[in-house]
Amino acid sequence: MDASTSRELKVFVPAQDFALSAQFYADIGFAPEPLGDGLICFRHGDRCAFLLQDFYHAGLAHNLVLHLWVEDADAWWRRLQAADLAGRYGARLGEPEDRPWGMRDFTLHDPGGVLWRIGHGLDA
């Protein structure tokens, strides 16, 4: 085994309401893989995964930021906007913006307050 080789990095995402958060992530397109009591691995494609845990600490949730790099942030935003995430989950969805660092993105706060930045690169 090569100690310098890594296979995958996943963050543990806290959930204030585990069942609600699990449904939220499934509804926005992540595939759930239950791992046992209080832990679900959510995947999107073969390069994106995180672990939703049945644990909540407001200080952690409100300071955690995840970045999802996509092909078309505007298409993602339109799909999420149409899903009525605020009404169904209390999630907050920001408008897409071009950033000075060469990225177009928008923000999404999950039901427990975890911040996601979903974006794509701007062509130079």
Coordinates of C-alpha atoms in Angstrom, one line a residue:
M1 CA 0.0 0.0 0.0
D2 CA 1.3 3.4 -1.0
A3 CA 1.0 5.8 2.0
S4 CA 1.2 8.8 -0.4
T5 CA -1.9 7.8 -2.3
S6 CA -5.4 9.0 -1.3
R7 CA -8.7 7.6 -2.5
E8 CA -11.4 10.0 -1.4
L9 CA -12.1 12.9 1.0
K10 CA -15.5 13.4 2.5
V11 CA -16.7 16.0 5.0
F12 CA -19.1 15.2 7.8
V13 CA -22.2 17.5 7.4
P14 CA -24.3 18.1 10.6
A15 CA -28.0 17.7 10.4
Q16 CA -30.4 19.5 12.8
D17 CA -33.2 17.3 11.6
F18 CA -31.6 14.2 10.1
A19 CA -34.7 12.9 8.2
L20 CA -35.5 16.3 6.8
S21 CA -31.9 16.9 5.7
A22 CA -31.7 13.4 4.2
Q23 CA -34.8 14.1 2.1
F24 CA -33.5 17.6 1.1
Y25 CA -30.3 16.2 -0.3
A26 CA -32.0 13.4 -2.1
D27 CA -34.5 15.9 -3.6
I28 CA -31.7 18.1 -4.9
G29 CA -30.0 15.2 -6.7
F30 CA -27.7 13.4 -4.4
A31 CA -27.9 9.6 -4.2
P32 CA -28.1 8.3 -0.6
E33 CA -26.1 5.3 0.6
P34 CA -27.1 4.5 4.2
L35 CA -24.1 3.5 6.3
G36 CA -25.8 2.7 9.6
D37 CA -27.7 4.5 12.3
G38 CA -27.3 8.3 11.9
L39 CA -24.9 8.3 8.9
I40 CA -25.6 8.5 5.2
C41 CA -23.1 8.9 2.4
F42 CA -24.6 11.1 -0.3
R43 CA -23.0 11.0 -3.8
H44 CA -23.4 13.0 -6.9
G45 CA -21.7 11.3 -9.8
D46 CA -18.4 9.6 -9.1
R47 CA -16.4 12.6 -7.9
C48 CA -18.6 14.2 -5.2
A49 CA -19.6 12.8 -1.8
F50 CA -20.2 13.8 1.7
L51 CA -21.4 12.1 5.0
L52 CA -24.6 13.4 6.5
Q53 CA -24.6 12.7 10.2
D54 CA -27.3 12.7 12.8
F55 CA -25.4 15.2 14.9
Y56 CA -25.9 19.0 15.2
H57 CA -23.9 21.8 16.6
A58 CA -25.0 25.3 15.5
G59 CA -21.5 26.7 15.6
L60 CA -20.3 24.0 13.2
A61 CA -23.3 24.1 10.9
H62 CA -23.3 27.9 10.6
N63 CA -19.5 28.0 9.8
L64 CA -19.3 25.1 7.4
V65 CA -19.0 25.9 3.7
L66 CA -19.0 23.3 0.9
H67 CA -18.2 24.1 -2.7
L68 CA -19.8 22.2 -5.5
W69 CA -18.2 22.8 -9.0
V70 CA -20.7 22.1 -11.8
E71 CA -20.9 22.5 -15.5
D72 CA -23.7 25.1 -15.5
A73 CA -24.5 26.9 -12.2
D74 CA -27.4 28.7 -13.8
A75 CA -29.1 25.4 -14.8
W76 CA -28.6 24.1 -11.2
W77 CA -30.0 27.3 -9.8
R78 CA -33.1 27.1 -12.1
R79 CA -33.7 23.5 -11.1
L80 CA -33.3 24.3 -7.4
Q81 CA -35.5 27.4 -7.6
A82 CA -38.3 25.4 -9.2
A83 CA -38.1 22.8 -6.4
D84 CA -39.4 25.3 -3.8
L85 CA -36.7 24.5 -1.3
A86 CA -37.6 27.4 0.9
G87 CA -41.2 26.3 1.2
R88 CA -40.5 22.6 1.6
Y89 CA -37.3 22.7 3.7
G90 CA -36.7 26.3 5.0
A91 CA -33.6 26.4 2.8
R92 CA -32.3 29.7 1.5
L93 CA -31.2 30.0 -2.2
G94 CA -29.2 33.0 -3.3
E95 CA -29.1 34.5 -6.9
P96 CA -26.3 33.5 -9.2
E97 CA -23.5 36.1 -9.5
D98 CA -20.3 36.5 -11.4
R99 CA -17.4 36.7 -8.9
P100 CA -14.2 38.7 -9.3
W101 CA -12.2 35.6 -8.8
G102 CA -13.5 34.1 -12.1
M103 CA -16.4 32.0 -10.9
R104 CA -20.2 32.3 -11.3
D105 CA -21.9 30.8 -8.3
F106 CA -24.9 31.0 -6.0
T107 CA -25.4 30.1 -2.4
L108 CA -27.7 27.5 -0.9
H109 CA -28.2 27.0 2.9
D110 CA -29.5 23.6 3.8
P111 CA -32.2 23.0 6.4
G112 CA -29.7 23.1 9.3
G113 CA -27.8 26.2 8.0
V114 CA -24.9 24.6 6.2
L115 CA -23.7 26.8 3.4
W116 CA -23.1 25.5 -0.1
R117 CA -21.5 27.5 -2.9
I118 CA -22.5 26.0 -6.3
G119 CA -20.7 27.4 -9.3
H120 CA -18.7 27.1 -12.5
G121 CA -15.7 28.9 -14.0
L122 CA -16.0 32.0 -16.1
D123 CA -14.3 31.8 -19.4
A124 CA -11.4 34.3 -19.5

